[in-house]
């Protein structure tokens, strides 16, 4: 298949491909998504094929505003509208009861569906022009780090999908926060651009699913099926070193070999002149770190490094999402200093 290169000027072309049952790589503020018409089961099935994604890992439906929720969801609680009012459009996915119109292949047979209203202007224009809910997971090959630039999309999907729309680098850089509103208290299934603290402001108490902070055991069934799979992983094994940045940098400097790679805060890059280094951003700037995390992980796949050592921020605010992605990339191989 010849994959078409589209830009922000080709919104109508992207929408036409989606309506015709095709697959389009779409920029969003979180990561690039791999979109298809969410009401067309054949089109949605092709997403799983292109990504090599397990069939039991459901997708998120993307809509232009909260007004569309009633088309696809039922028994929508007031707190869903309160969250939408506060954080939509934006990097937040709500799990709600689905209506039968949503195909099984989107939800992996669950009676719930993930709903998101993205902020990215090109994405919004495509959603409006397509006039269908767009089912989209992250646009990476299953297991690889999520794509945060059009170049990452081409790396994984060239020849496998109909088109890729270049909307520039993603401004958030980690996938959406997922909160399950079918439970009381609501449950954080995946940390992202809308922080736990922001959710609590609107919802009060929010439970944090254990899969956010630790490896799920073989017999455990996570609430977000995607969480049981190895994720975001570069080819070389990753070790996360958590704790005070001065100490984690010193630990890595003492332990990293010449053939290893290092992901570090900008201030500490000078310690690693002998190694391949990917800078995450300043130690105090979590927004910048979130924007770089996936590109940093991907970059090592173009090198011969034997192992990767990573500094990581404190798990508050956006740091919870960054820590979660790094820990998953490391298979929760974490050293606390
Ligand atoms: P991705 O954007 O590639 O991470 O894929 C969508 C994520 O949303 C996956 O991790 C899914 O497990 C999660 N998700 C989608 N729908 C549901 C649902 N109904 N219940 C729980 N998690 C969901
Ligand atoms: Mg994904």
Tab-separated table of C-alpha atoms and ligand atoms in Angstrom:
chain	number	residue	atom	x	y	z
A	1	UNK	CA	0.000	0.000	0.000
A	2	UNK	CA	1.233	3.498	-0.852
A	3	UNK	CA	0.832	5.701	2.224
A	4	UNK	CA	-0.184	9.286	1.337
A	5	UNK	CA	1.689	12.156	3.030
A	6	UNK	CA	-0.874	14.743	4.122
A	7	UNK	CA	-0.592	18.081	5.923
A	8	UNK	CA	-2.895	20.378	7.899
A	9	UNK	CA	-4.210	21.632	4.520
A	10	UNK	CA	-5.537	18.155	3.633
A	11	UNK	CA	-8.223	17.863	6.297
A	12	UNK	CA	-10.923	17.048	3.717
A	13	UNK	CA	-8.788	14.329	2.122
A	14	UNK	CA	-8.117	12.726	5.531
A	15	UNK	CA	-11.830	12.869	6.362
A	16	UNK	CA	-12.765	11.301	3.025
A	17	UNK	CA	-10.338	8.399	3.605
A	18	UNK	CA	-11.832	7.803	7.067
A	19	UNK	CA	-15.409	7.856	5.706
A	20	UNK	CA	-14.403	5.390	2.986
A	21	UNK	CA	-13.169	2.890	5.596
A	22	UNK	CA	-9.444	3.708	5.384
A	23	UNK	CA	-6.785	4.195	8.077
A	24	UNK	CA	-5.192	7.580	8.774
A	25	UNK	CA	-2.341	8.557	11.083
A	26	UNK	CA	-3.710	11.612	12.899
A	27	UNK	CA	-1.900	14.194	15.043
A	28	UNK	CA	-3.358	14.833	18.500
A	29	UNK	CA	-1.974	16.815	21.435
A	30	UNK	CA	-1.104	13.583	23.276
A	31	UNK	CA	0.492	11.241	20.701
A	32	UNK	CA	-0.240	10.442	17.043
A	33	UNK	CA	-3.265	8.178	16.696
A	34	UNK	CA	-4.109	5.519	14.128
A	35	UNK	CA	-7.688	6.392	13.216
A	36	UNK	CA	-10.580	4.640	11.478
A	37	UNK	CA	-14.342	5.122	11.322
A	38	UNK	CA	-15.391	3.816	14.740
A	39	UNK	CA	-18.770	2.643	13.446
A	40	UNK	CA	-17.211	0.499	10.689
A	41	UNK	CA	-16.085	-2.847	12.167
A	42	UNK	CA	-13.992	-3.781	9.099
A	43	UNK	CA	-12.110	-0.493	9.174
A	44	UNK	CA	-11.510	-0.885	12.926
A	45	UNK	CA	-10.272	-4.459	12.425
A	46	UNK	CA	-7.586	-3.070	10.103
A	47	UNK	CA	-6.210	-0.948	12.972
A	48	UNK	CA	-5.436	-4.133	14.910
A	49	UNK	CA	-3.747	-5.642	11.831
A	50	UNK	CA	-1.617	-2.576	11.067
A	51	UNK	CA	-0.417	-2.304	14.691
A	52	UNK	CA	-0.143	-6.016	15.410
A	53	UNK	CA	-2.356	-5.201	18.412
A	54	UNK	CA	-3.964	-7.975	20.484
A	55	UNK	CA	-7.744	-8.143	19.848
A	56	UNK	CA	-8.579	-7.837	23.564
A	57	UNK	CA	-7.073	-4.333	23.861
A	58	UNK	CA	-9.918	-1.829	23.243
A	59	UNK	CA	-9.695	1.481	21.383
A	60	UNK	CA	-10.776	5.017	22.277
A	61	UNK	CA	-13.558	6.832	20.369
A	62	UNK	CA	-12.745	10.445	19.491
A	63	UNK	CA	-15.527	13.025	19.217
A	64	UNK	CA	-15.694	16.788	18.521
A	65	UNK	CA	-17.468	17.728	21.794
A	66	UNK	CA	-19.291	16.394	24.858
A	67	UNK	CA	-22.567	16.861	22.945
A	68	UNK	CA	-21.724	13.643	21.071
A	69	UNK	CA	-21.485	11.482	24.204
A	70	UNK	CA	-25.165	10.550	24.159
A	71	UNK	CA	-24.877	9.049	20.688
A	72	UNK	CA	-22.484	6.368	21.905
A	73	UNK	CA	-22.918	6.141	25.690
A	74	UNK	CA	-25.752	5.525	28.132
A	75	UNK	CA	-26.316	6.202	31.834
A	76	UNK	CA	-23.858	9.093	31.557
A	77	UNK	CA	-23.230	10.403	35.087
A	78	UNK	CA	-23.242	14.163	35.812
A	79	UNK	CA	-19.584	13.957	36.771
A	80	UNK	CA	-18.757	13.091	33.125
A	81	UNK	CA	-20.158	16.448	32.047
A	82	UNK	CA	-18.367	18.175	34.925
A	83	UNK	CA	-15.063	16.660	33.754
A	84	UNK	CA	-15.787	17.585	30.132
A	85	UNK	CA	-16.537	21.145	31.209
A	86	UNK	CA	-13.191	21.332	33.033
A	87	UNK	CA	-10.811	19.424	30.745
A	88	UNK	CA	-12.334	18.907	27.261
A	89	UNK	CA	-11.133	19.422	24.675
A	90	UNK	CA	-7.955	17.917	26.093
A	91	UNK	CA	-5.883	14.863	27.046
A	92	UNK	CA	-8.587	13.037	29.016
A	93	UNK	CA	-10.447	9.798	28.193
A	94	UNK	CA	-13.571	8.824	30.149
A	95	UNK	CA	-14.743	5.213	30.418
A	96	UNK	CA	-18.558	5.145	30.190
A	97	UNK	CA	-21.321	2.589	29.527
A	98	UNK	CA	-21.614	2.084	25.790
A	99	UNK	CA	-24.650	1.992	23.555
A	100	UNK	CA	-25.147	-0.996	21.225
A	101	UNK	CA	-24.273	1.205	18.210
A	102	UNK	CA	-20.585	0.951	19.236
A	103	UNK	CA	-19.139	-2.167	17.560
A	104	UNK	CA	-17.661	-4.942	19.727
A	105	UNK	CA	-14.342	-4.690	17.905
A	106	UNK	CA	-13.868	-1.135	19.274
A	107	UNK	CA	-14.454	-2.107	22.909
A	108	UNK	CA	-12.996	-5.623	22.745
A	109	UNK	CA	-16.435	-6.846	23.761
A	110	UNK	CA	-16.589	-4.762	26.978
A	111	UNK	CA	-19.864	-3.053	27.923
A	112	UNK	CA	-17.930	0.194	28.379
A	113	UNK	CA	-16.253	2.513	25.907
A	114	UNK	CA	-13.407	5.034	26.186
A	115	UNK	CA	-14.416	8.525	24.964
A	116	UNK	CA	-12.126	11.485	24.252
A	117	UNK	CA	-12.480	14.945	22.793
A	118	UNK	CA	-9.003	16.032	21.634
A	119	UNK	CA	-7.681	19.598	21.586
A	120	UNK	CA	-5.334	19.496	18.565
A	121	UNK	CA	-6.810	21.847	15.920
A	122	UNK	CA	-6.002	19.587	12.943
A	123	UNK	CA	-7.446	16.569	14.736
A	124	UNK	CA	-10.605	18.507	15.588
A	125	UNK	CA	-10.985	19.672	11.996
A	126	UNK	CA	-10.648	16.081	10.753
A	127	UNK	CA	-13.190	14.800	13.308
A	128	UNK	CA	-15.692	17.461	12.268
A	129	UNK	CA	-15.171	16.954	8.540
A	130	UNK	CA	-15.361	13.143	8.821
A	131	UNK	CA	-18.609	13.368	10.789
A	132	UNK	CA	-18.001	9.905	12.290
A	133	UNK	CA	-16.543	8.981	15.684
A	134	UNK	CA	-12.903	8.095	15.074
A	135	UNK	CA	-11.618	4.981	16.817
A	136	UNK	CA	-7.917	5.387	17.459
A	137	UNK	CA	-5.220	3.866	19.629
A	138	UNK	CA	-1.693	5.282	19.566
A	139	UNK	CA	-0.192	4.934	16.076
A	140	UNK	CA	2.859	2.848	17.032
A	141	UNK	CA	3.452	-0.788	16.212
A	142	UNK	CA	2.140	-2.657	19.269
A	143	UNK	CA	4.746	-2.691	22.068
A	144	UNK	CA	6.901	0.171	20.691
A	145	UNK	CA	7.070	3.662	22.158
A	146	UNK	CA	4.125	5.849	21.069
A	147	UNK	CA	4.669	8.225	18.126
A	148	UNK	CA	4.929	11.931	18.963
A	149	UNK	CA	6.003	13.199	15.512
A	150	UNK	CA	4.905	12.408	11.953
A	151	UNK	CA	8.378	10.911	11.405
A	152	UNK	CA	7.674	8.344	14.167
A	153	UNK	CA	4.412	7.463	12.378
A	154	UNK	CA	6.260	6.897	9.103
A	155	UNK	CA	8.794	4.713	10.947
A	156	UNK	CA	6.060	2.322	12.096
A	157	UNK	CA	3.233	2.630	9.535
A	158	UNK	CA	4.751	3.398	6.102
A	159	UNK	CA	3.037	1.091	3.573
A	160	UNK	CA	0.554	-0.241	6.151
A	161	UNK	CA	-2.047	2.547	6.257
A	162	UNK	CA	-3.694	4.908	3.750
A	163	UNK	CA	-2.308	8.240	4.931
A	164	UNK	CA	-0.354	10.117	7.606
A	165	UNK	CA	-1.234	13.724	8.464
A	166	UNK	CA	1.711	15.812	9.678
A	167	UNK	CA	0.414	18.113	12.400
A	168	UNK	CA	3.790	18.856	13.998
A	169	UNK	CA	5.213	17.434	17.235
A	170	UNK	CA	2.679	16.579	19.958
A	171	UNK	CA	2.438	19.270	22.639
A	172	UNK	CA	1.651	16.907	25.563
A	173	UNK	CA	3.699	13.903	24.435
A	174	UNK	CA	2.152	11.134	26.590
A	175	UNK	CA	-1.183	9.400	25.976
A	176	UNK	CA	-4.431	10.643	27.487
A	177	UNK	CA	-5.336	10.208	31.124
A	178	UNK	CA	-7.947	7.408	31.365
A	179	UNK	CA	-10.525	7.595	34.170
A	180	UNK	CA	-13.253	4.988	34.656
A	181	UNK	CA	-16.519	6.721	35.591
A	182	UNK	CA	-18.547	3.498	35.760
A	183	UNK	CA	-17.157	2.877	39.259
A	184	UNK	CA	-17.487	4.700	42.569
A	185	UNK	CA	-15.118	6.244	43.380
A	186	UNK	CA	-13.927	6.886	39.830
A	187	UNK	CA	-10.719	5.043	39.031
A	188	UNK	CA	-7.572	6.316	37.330
A	189	UNK	CA	-6.579	3.607	34.825
A	190	UNK	CA	-3.782	5.486	33.075
A	191	UNK	CA	-2.065	8.730	34.148
A	192	UNK	CA	-1.620	11.347	31.419
A	193	UNK	CA	-1.774	15.032	30.547
A	194	UNK	CA	-4.679	15.711	32.922
A	195	UNK	CA	-3.156	14.991	36.326
A	196	UNK	CA	-4.605	12.984	39.220
A	197	UNK	CA	-4.680	16.221	41.224
A	198	UNK	CA	-6.768	17.880	38.471
A	199	UNK	CA	-9.201	14.936	38.423
A	200	UNK	CA	-9.580	15.097	42.215
A	201	UNK	CA	-10.485	18.790	41.990
A	202	UNK	CA	-13.605	17.906	39.999
A	203	UNK	CA	-14.366	14.383	41.238
A	204	UNK	CA	-13.250	14.346	44.859
A	205	UNK	CA	-11.851	10.930	45.716
A	206	UNK	CA	-10.236	9.045	42.802
A	207	UNK	CA	-8.924	5.489	43.165
A	208	UNK	CA	-5.617	4.728	41.444
A	209	UNK	CA	-5.568	1.368	39.701
A	210	UNK	CA	-2.668	-0.790	40.952
A	211	UNK	CA	-1.474	-1.299	37.362
A	212	UNK	CA	-0.475	2.382	37.240
A	213	UNK	CA	2.349	1.882	39.704
A	214	UNK	CA	3.323	-1.774	39.590
A	215	UNK	CA	3.628	-4.803	37.356
A	216	UNK	CA	0.445	-6.880	37.133
A	217	UNK	CA	0.862	-10.502	38.253
A	218	UNK	CA	0.208	-13.360	35.819
A	219	UNK	CA	-3.192	-14.171	37.361
A	220	UNK	CA	-4.424	-10.561	37.613
A	221	UNK	CA	-6.919	-9.044	35.186
A	222	UNK	CA	-6.300	-5.313	34.797
A	223	UNK	CA	-9.319	-2.978	34.289
A	224	UNK	CA	-7.705	-1.377	31.244
A	225	UNK	CA	-6.800	-4.433	29.185
A	226	UNK	CA	-3.900	-2.590	27.531
A	227	UNK	CA	-2.081	-2.432	30.842
A	228	UNK	CA	-1.121	-6.082	30.894
A	229	UNK	CA	1.018	-5.841	27.776
A	230	UNK	CA	4.710	-4.899	27.578
A	231	UNK	CA	4.682	-1.322	26.440
A	232	UNK	CA	6.656	1.580	25.139
A	233	UNK	CA	9.770	-0.547	25.049
A	234	UNK	CA	12.890	0.132	22.999
A	235	UNK	CA	15.002	-2.865	21.921
A	236	UNK	CA	17.624	-2.491	24.671
A	237	UNK	CA	16.541	-3.253	28.258
A	238	UNK	CA	15.765	-0.171	30.381
A	239	UNK	CA	16.625	0.443	34.050
A	240	UNK	CA	14.883	3.362	35.753
A	241	UNK	CA	16.786	5.085	38.571
A	242	UNK	CA	14.303	6.996	40.738
A	243	UNK	CA	14.943	9.480	43.520
A	244	UNK	CA	16.718	12.796	44.007
A	245	UNK	CA	18.109	13.883	40.584
A	246	UNK	CA	21.639	14.490	41.926
A	247	UNK	CA	21.718	10.990	43.408
A	248	UNK	CA	20.169	9.225	40.409
A	249	UNK	CA	22.622	10.943	38.051
A	250	UNK	CA	25.536	9.900	40.275
A	251	UNK	CA	24.208	6.325	40.442
A	252	UNK	CA	23.929	6.080	36.665
A	253	UNK	CA	27.377	7.643	36.171
A	254	UNK	CA	28.823	4.972	38.473
A	255	UNK	CA	27.028	2.041	36.842
A	256	UNK	CA	26.509	2.743	33.125
A	257	UNK	CA	28.963	1.042	30.809
A	258	UNK	CA	30.598	2.585	27.729
A	259	UNK	CA	28.166	0.810	25.423
A	260	UNK	CA	25.069	1.841	27.355
A	261	UNK	CA	22.677	4.692	26.665
A	262	UNK	CA	21.441	7.278	29.182
A	263	UNK	CA	18.193	9.234	29.443
A	264	UNK	CA	18.837	12.153	31.778
A	265	UNK	CA	17.703	15.608	32.794
A	266	UNK	CA	19.489	18.357	30.831
A	267	UNK	CA	21.561	19.502	33.826
A	268	UNK	CA	23.300	16.130	34.125
A	269	UNK	CA	24.146	15.442	30.464
A	270	UNK	CA	27.738	16.621	31.064
A	271	UNK	CA	28.330	13.523	33.226
A	272	UNK	CA	27.774	11.185	30.292
A	273	UNK	CA	30.097	12.402	27.533
A	274	UNK	CA	31.231	8.819	26.908
A	275	UNK	CA	27.738	7.465	26.311
A	276	UNK	CA	24.824	7.926	23.929
A	277	UNK	CA	22.611	10.471	25.717
A	278	UNK	CA	18.994	11.516	25.229
A	279	UNK	CA	18.052	14.613	27.213
A	280	UNK	CA	14.595	14.545	28.788
A	281	UNK	CA	14.397	18.274	29.591
A	282	UNK	CA	15.263	20.348	32.668
A	283	UNK	CA	14.795	18.468	35.981
A	284	UNK	CA	12.146	21.001	37.050
A	285	UNK	CA	10.135	21.014	33.785
A	286	UNK	CA	7.808	18.001	33.628
A	287	UNK	CA	5.943	19.319	30.571
A	288	UNK	CA	9.164	19.320	28.612
A	289	UNK	CA	10.028	15.830	29.936
A	290	UNK	CA	6.622	14.464	28.837
A	291	UNK	CA	7.170	15.872	25.341
A	292	UNK	CA	10.531	14.086	25.020
A	293	UNK	CA	10.015	10.742	26.737
A	294	UNK	CA	8.885	8.688	23.732
A	295	UNK	CA	11.318	10.298	21.298
A	296	UNK	CA	14.133	9.533	23.755
A	297	UNK	CA	13.098	5.877	24.027
A	298	UNK	CA	12.745	5.559	20.241
A	299	UNK	CA	16.078	7.234	19.513
A	300	UNK	CA	18.020	4.330	21.046
A	301	UNK	CA	16.579	1.931	18.487
A	302	UNK	CA	18.763	3.726	15.915
A	303	UNK	CA	21.883	2.978	17.999
A	304	UNK	CA	23.740	-0.129	19.169
A	305	UNK	CA	23.385	0.529	22.915
A	306	UNK	CA	23.332	-2.614	25.070
A	307	UNK	CA	21.250	-1.178	27.911
A	308	UNK	CA	19.483	2.063	28.765
A	309	UNK	CA	19.595	3.898	32.120
A	310	UNK	CA	16.934	6.510	32.806
A	311	UNK	CA	16.478	9.270	35.365
A	312	UNK	CA	12.866	9.878	36.260
A	313	UNK	CA	10.895	12.693	37.922
A	314	UNK	CA	8.960	12.512	41.205
A	315	UNK	CA	5.545	10.875	40.613
A	316	UNK	CA	3.407	13.967	41.338
A	317	UNK	CA	1.518	16.049	38.770
A	318	UNK	CA	2.562	15.163	35.235
A	319	UNK	CA	5.428	13.180	36.823
A	320	UNK	CA	3.007	10.286	37.498
A	321	UNK	CA	2.466	9.829	33.740
A	322	UNK	CA	6.171	10.149	32.888
A	323	UNK	CA	7.139	7.705	35.654
A	324	UNK	CA	4.438	5.262	34.499
A	325	UNK	CA	5.714	5.261	30.885
A	326	UNK	CA	9.354	4.888	31.942
A	327	UNK	CA	8.534	2.113	34.417
A	328	UNK	CA	6.553	0.231	31.777
A	329	UNK	CA	9.345	0.639	29.226
A	330	UNK	CA	11.601	-0.876	31.920
A	331	UNK	CA	9.184	-3.701	32.749
A	332	UNK	CA	9.133	-2.045	36.230
A	333	UNK	CA	12.860	-2.610	36.666
A	334	UNK	CA	13.342	0.364	39.001
A	335	UNK	CA	16.190	1.221	41.358
A	336	UNK	CA	15.327	3.687	44.131
A	337	UNK	CA	18.285	5.812	45.268
B	1	LIG	P1	-3.801	3.384	23.340
B	1	LIG	O1	-4.275	4.797	23.085
B	1	LIG	O2	-2.985	2.796	22.232
B	1	LIG	O3	-3.074	3.275	24.632
B	1	LIG	O4	-5.090	2.489	23.480
B	1	LIG	C1	-6.225	2.830	24.182
B	1	LIG	C2	-6.155	2.512	25.642
B	1	LIG	O5	-7.426	2.754	26.231
B	1	LIG	C3	-5.822	1.055	25.938
B	1	LIG	O6	-4.804	0.986	26.914
B	1	LIG	C4	-7.095	0.470	26.472
B	1	LIG	O7	-6.888	-0.546	27.406
B	1	LIG	C5	-7.810	1.676	27.063
B	1	LIG	N1	-9.265	1.502	26.973
B	1	LIG	C6	-10.021	1.712	25.885
B	1	LIG	N2	-11.315	1.399	26.122
B	1	LIG	C7	-11.369	0.970	27.402
B	1	LIG	C8	-12.431	0.484	28.241
B	1	LIG	N3	-13.686	0.368	27.809
B	1	LIG	N4	-12.123	0.125	29.503
B	1	LIG	C9	-10.855	0.250	29.950
B	1	LIG	N5	-9.819	0.690	29.209
B	1	LIG	C10	-10.067	1.039	27.945
B	2	LIG	MG1	-0.875	2.637	22.675
